[in-house]
PDB file of C-alpha atoms in Angstrom:
ATOM      1  CA  MET A  27      81.289 112.053 107.568  1.00 52.00           C
ATOM      2  CA  ARG A  28      79.302 112.370 103.986  1.00 56.00           C
ATOM      3  CA  THR A  29      80.565 110.932 100.940  1.00 58.00           C
ATOM      4  CA  LYS A  30      80.889 113.000  97.875  1.00 60.00           C
ATOM      5  CA  ASN A  31      77.763 111.300  96.262  1.00 74.00           C
ATOM      6  CA  GLY A  32      75.703 111.977  99.411  1.00 84.00           C
ATOM      7  CA  CYS A  33      74.107 108.320  99.353  1.00 90.00           C
ATOM      8  CA  VAL A  34      72.792 107.619 102.472  1.00 90.00           C
ATOM      9  CA  PHE A  35      73.942 103.732 102.232  1.00 91.00           C
ATOM     10  CA  CYS A  36      77.391 104.881 101.341  1.00 89.00           C
ATOM     11  CA  ASP A  37      77.644 106.909 104.383  1.00 88.00           C
ATOM     12  CA  LYS A  38      76.451 104.091 106.698  1.00 87.00           C
ATOM     13  CA  ILE A  39      78.895 101.991 104.902  1.00 85.00           C
ATOM     14  CA  ILE A  40      81.786 104.180 105.659  1.00 84.00           C
ATOM     15  CA  LEU A  41      80.204 104.600 109.673  1.00 84.00           C
ATOM     16  CA  ALA A  42      80.266 101.000 109.834  1.00 78.00           C
ATOM     17  CA  ASP A  43      76.827 101.919 111.397  1.00 69.00           C
ATOM     18  CA  GLY A  44      75.201  98.485 112.337  1.00 70.00           C
ATOM     19  CA  ILE A  45      76.844  96.747 109.120  1.00 72.00           C
ATOM     20  CA  ARG A  46      77.628  93.031 108.660  1.00 73.00           C
ATOM     21  CA  TYR A  47      80.031  91.784 106.045  1.00 70.00           C
ATOM     22  CA  GLU A  48      78.397  88.860 104.276  1.00 66.00           C
ATOM     23  CA  TYR A  49      80.815  86.588 102.270  1.00 56.00           C
ATOM     24  CA  GLY A  50      81.393  86.632  98.424  1.00 53.00           C
ATOM     25  CA  HIS A  51      82.664  88.606  95.563  1.00 51.00           C
ATOM     26  CA  ALA A  52      81.896  89.549  92.113  1.00 49.00           C
ATOM     27  CA  GLY A  53      85.525  90.770  90.847  1.00 53.00           C
ATOM     28  CA  ALA A  54      86.218  93.548  93.515  1.00 51.00           C
ATOM     29  CA  THR A  55      82.503  93.987  95.061  1.00 63.00           C
ATOM     30  CA  SER A  56      81.784  93.335  98.523  1.00 83.00           C
ATOM     31  CA  ILE A  57      78.470  93.031 100.254  1.00 86.00           C
ATOM     32  CA  VAL A  58      77.315  94.188 103.247  1.00 88.00           C
ATOM     33  CA  SER A  59      73.644  93.976 105.069  1.00 89.00           C
ATOM     34  CA  PHE A  60      72.178  95.854 107.586  1.00 90.00           C
ATOM     35  CA  GLU A  61      68.560  96.940 108.965  1.00 92.00           C
ATOM     36  CA  PRO A  62      66.799  99.488 107.060  1.00 92.00           C
ATOM     37  CA  LEU A  63      65.858 102.795 108.647  1.00 89.00           C
ATOM     38  CA  ASN A  64      62.535 101.836 108.860  1.00 91.00           C
ATOM     39  CA  PRO A  65      62.157  97.918 108.458  1.00 93.00           C
ATOM     40  CA  VAL A  66      58.477  96.443 107.470  1.00 92.00           C
ATOM     41  CA  VAL A  67      58.873  93.627 109.766  1.00 93.00           C
ATOM     42  CA  PRO A  68      61.093  92.038 112.078  1.00 94.00           C
ATOM     43  CA  GLY A  69      64.265  90.626 110.484  1.00 94.00           C
ATOM     44  CA  HIS A  70      64.162  92.955 107.289  1.00 95.00           C
ATOM     45  CA  ARG A  71      67.779  93.566 106.242  1.00 95.00           C
ATOM     46  CA  LEU A  72      68.980  95.195 103.105  1.00 94.00           C
ATOM     47  CA  PHE A  73      71.457  93.399 101.177  1.00 93.00           C
ATOM     48  CA  VAL A  74      73.743  96.230  99.721  1.00 90.00           C
ATOM     49  CA  PRO A  75      77.386  96.486  97.319  1.00 88.00           C
ATOM     50  CA  VAL A  76      79.851  98.359  99.150  1.00 86.00           C
ATOM     51  CA  GLN A  77      80.962 100.047  95.711  1.00 85.00           C
ATOM     52  CA  HIS A  78      78.162 102.627  94.555  1.00 87.00           C
ATOM     53  CA  PHE A  79      76.070 101.329  91.403  1.00 82.00           C
ATOM     54  CA  GLU A  80      73.063 103.111  90.667  1.00 82.00           C
ATOM     55  CA  LYS A  81      70.454 101.195  88.798  1.00 68.00           C
ATOM     56  CA  ASP A  82      72.359  99.581  86.155  1.00 62.00           C
ATOM     57  CA  THR A  83      71.312  96.554  83.918  1.00 59.00           C
ATOM     58  CA  ARG A  84      74.629  96.072  83.047  1.00 62.00           C
ATOM     59  CA  ARG A  85      75.689  95.194  86.410  1.00 71.00           C
ATOM     60  CA  LEU A  86      74.185  91.956  86.495  1.00 77.00           C
ATOM     61  CA  ASP A  87      77.451  90.164  88.156  1.00 78.00           C
ATOM     62  CA  GLU A  88      76.995  92.611  91.163  1.00 80.00           C
ATOM     63  CA  LEU A  89      72.915  92.016  91.372  1.00 84.00           C
ATOM     64  CA  GLY A  90      73.231  88.304  90.773  1.00 88.00           C
ATOM     65  CA  LEU A  91      75.667  88.265  93.566  1.00 87.00           C
ATOM     66  CA  VAL A  92      73.516  90.822  96.113  1.00 90.00           C
ATOM     67  CA  PHE A  93      70.451  88.268  95.427  1.00 92.00           C
ATOM     68  CA  SER A  94      72.711  85.194  96.058  1.00 91.00           C
ATOM     69  CA  LEU A  95      73.985  86.352  99.557  1.00 91.00           C
ATOM     70  CA  ALA A  96      70.299  87.415 100.270  1.00 94.00           C
ATOM     71  CA  HIS A  97      68.864  84.521  99.359  1.00 95.00           C
ATOM     72  CA  ARG A  98      71.708  82.383 101.265  1.00 93.00           C
ATOM     73  CA  HIS A  99      70.859  84.500 104.412  1.00 94.00           C
ATOM     74  CA  GLY A 100      67.063  83.669 104.205  1.00 95.00           C
ATOM     75  CA  GLN A 101      68.000  80.155 104.056  1.00 95.00           C
ATOM     76  CA  THR A 102      69.718  80.025 107.533  1.00 94.00           C
ATOM     77  CA  GLN A 103      66.664  81.803 109.374  1.00 94.00           C
ATOM     78  CA  ASP A 104      63.942  78.798 109.114  1.00 91.00           C
ATOM     79  CA  ILE A 105      61.304  81.260 107.918  1.00 95.00           C
ATOM     80  CA  ASP A 106      59.555  82.390 104.987  1.00 96.00           C
ATOM     81  CA  PHE A 107      60.598  85.182 102.921  1.00 96.00           C
ATOM     82  CA  ASN A 108      60.625  87.737 100.045  1.00 95.00           C
ATOM     83  CA  LEU A 109      63.918  88.996  98.016  1.00 96.00           C
ATOM     84  CA  ILE A 110      62.899  92.372  96.503  1.00 93.00           C
ATOM     85  CA  GLN A 111      64.932  94.560  94.216  1.00 91.00           C
ATOM     86  CA  SER A 112      63.542  98.119  92.885  1.00 88.00           C
ATOM     87  CA  ASN A 113      64.876  99.974  90.148  1.00 85.00           C
ATOM     88  CA  GLY A 114      63.748 103.890  89.994  1.00 84.00           C
ATOM     89  CA  PRO A 115      61.007 106.064  92.027  1.00 86.00           C
ATOM     90  CA  GLY A 116      58.249 104.736  89.994  1.00 88.00           C
ATOM     91  CA  ALA A 117      59.155 100.930  91.237  1.00 85.00           C
ATOM     92  CA  THR A 118      59.435 102.655  95.068  1.00 86.00           C
ATOM     93  CA  GLN A 119      63.342 102.720  95.196  1.00 87.00           C
ATOM     94  CA  THR A 120      64.253 105.542  97.463  1.00 89.00           C
ATOM     95  CA  VAL A 121      67.690 105.295  97.380  1.00 90.00           C
ATOM     96  CA  ASP A 122      69.740 105.393  94.102  1.00 89.00           C
ATOM     97  CA  HIS A 123      72.348 102.687  95.294  1.00 90.00           C
ATOM     98  CA  LEU A 124      71.816  98.963  94.182  1.00 90.00           C
ATOM     99  CA  HIS A 125      70.391  97.050  97.002  1.00 92.00           C
ATOM    100  CA  VAL A 126      67.820  93.847  97.814  1.00 94.00           C
ATOM    101  CA  HIS A 127      65.579  93.624 100.553  1.00 95.00           C
ATOM    102  CA  TYR A 128      65.684  90.642 102.503  1.00 96.00           C
ATOM    103  CA  VAL A 129      61.893  90.310 104.150  1.00 96.00           C
ATOM    104  CA  PRO A 130      61.111  87.610 106.448  1.00 97.00           C
ATOM    105  CA  ARG A 131      57.212  86.878 106.233  1.00 95.00           C
ATOM    106  CA  ASP A 132      54.688  84.961 108.320  1.00 91.00           C
ATOM    107  CA  SER A 133      51.088  84.627 106.961  1.00 85.00           C
ATOM    108  CA  LYS A 134      49.890  86.487 109.904  1.00 86.00           C
ATOM    109  CA  ASP A 135      52.705  89.747 109.812  1.00 87.00           C
ATOM    110  CA  GLY A 136      49.974  91.749 108.133  1.00 85.00           C
ATOM    111  CA  LEU A 137      52.266  93.306 105.310  1.00 86.00           C
ATOM    112  CA  LEU A 138      50.465  92.896 102.057  1.00 82.00           C
ATOM    113  CA  LEU A 139      52.352  93.107  98.532  1.00 77.00           C
ATOM    114  CA  PRO A 140      50.265  94.229  95.486  1.00 76.00           C
ATOM    115  CA  TRP A 141      50.310  90.775  94.098  1.00 76.00           C
ATOM    116  CA  SER A 142      49.470  89.472  97.189  1.00 70.00           C
ATOM    117  CA  THR A 143      46.008  86.911  97.806  1.00 73.00           C
ATOM    118  CA  GLN A 144      46.525  87.365 101.471  1.00 64.00           C
ATOM    119  CA  GLU A 145      44.079  88.989 103.578  1.00 66.00           C
ATOM    120  CA  SER A 146      45.473  91.850 106.044  1.00 58.00           C
ATOM    121  CA  PRO A 147      44.411  91.964 109.603  1.00 57.00           C
ATOM    122  CA  ALA A 148      42.846  95.262 109.214  1.00 53.00           C
ATOM    123  CA  ARG A 149      40.563  93.665 106.408  1.00 50.00           C
ATOM    124  CA  ILE A 150      39.749  90.934 107.949  1.00 48.00           C
ATOM    125  CA  ASP A 151      38.617  92.886 111.204  1.00 51.00           C
ATOM    126  CA  ARG A 152      36.679  95.220 109.304  1.00 48.00           C
ATOM    127  CA  SER A 153      35.019  92.649 107.142  1.00 46.00           C
ATOM    128  CA  VAL A 154      34.253  90.612 110.307  1.00 45.00           C
ATOM    129  CA  SER A 155      32.712  93.867 112.056  1.00 50.00           C
ATOM    130  CA  ASP A 156      30.570  94.723 108.654  1.00 51.00           C
ATOM    131  CA  ALA A 157      29.289  91.323 108.901  1.00 51.00           C
ATOM    132  CA  GLY A 158      27.741  91.801 112.424  1.00 52.00           C
ATOM    133  CA  GLN A 159      25.617  95.238 111.513  1.00 50.00           C
ATOM    134  CA  VAL A 160      22.586  95.192 110.530  1.00 48.00           C
ATOM    135  CA  GLY A 161      21.045  97.828 108.332  1.00 49.00           C
ATOM    136  CA  GLY A 162      19.197  98.933 105.671  1.00 47.00           C
ATOM    137  CA  ASP A 163      18.958 101.843 103.253  1.00 44.00           C
TER     138      ASP A 163
END
């Protein structure tokens, strides 16, 4: 079944495919969570309003609720985490439906964010192997 607006999140919500309903309402807004199509780490979840909201700064109540429920989920997981929300293609948003990413983190998970000071395992491995090479030009 496809929704009128063709939104993949709306379709997933209608099909109730892997959906977990979260508690909390901002007016008539219900929030669901589910694993994204391509999770970046195990435990990665999306928190999404059932009602379709595109990026819209007038939706601060809904955005606040989505962040609040994603944060509440993170507090129950006993692991560090990021909450990430993007607005528009230039900010890497690929689905035009308001959502927040809950991304559980470990210092060795290899996931680097642009502002991260962590070294990726691949970069560390490469620098170690480069340090062992002897050469001269």
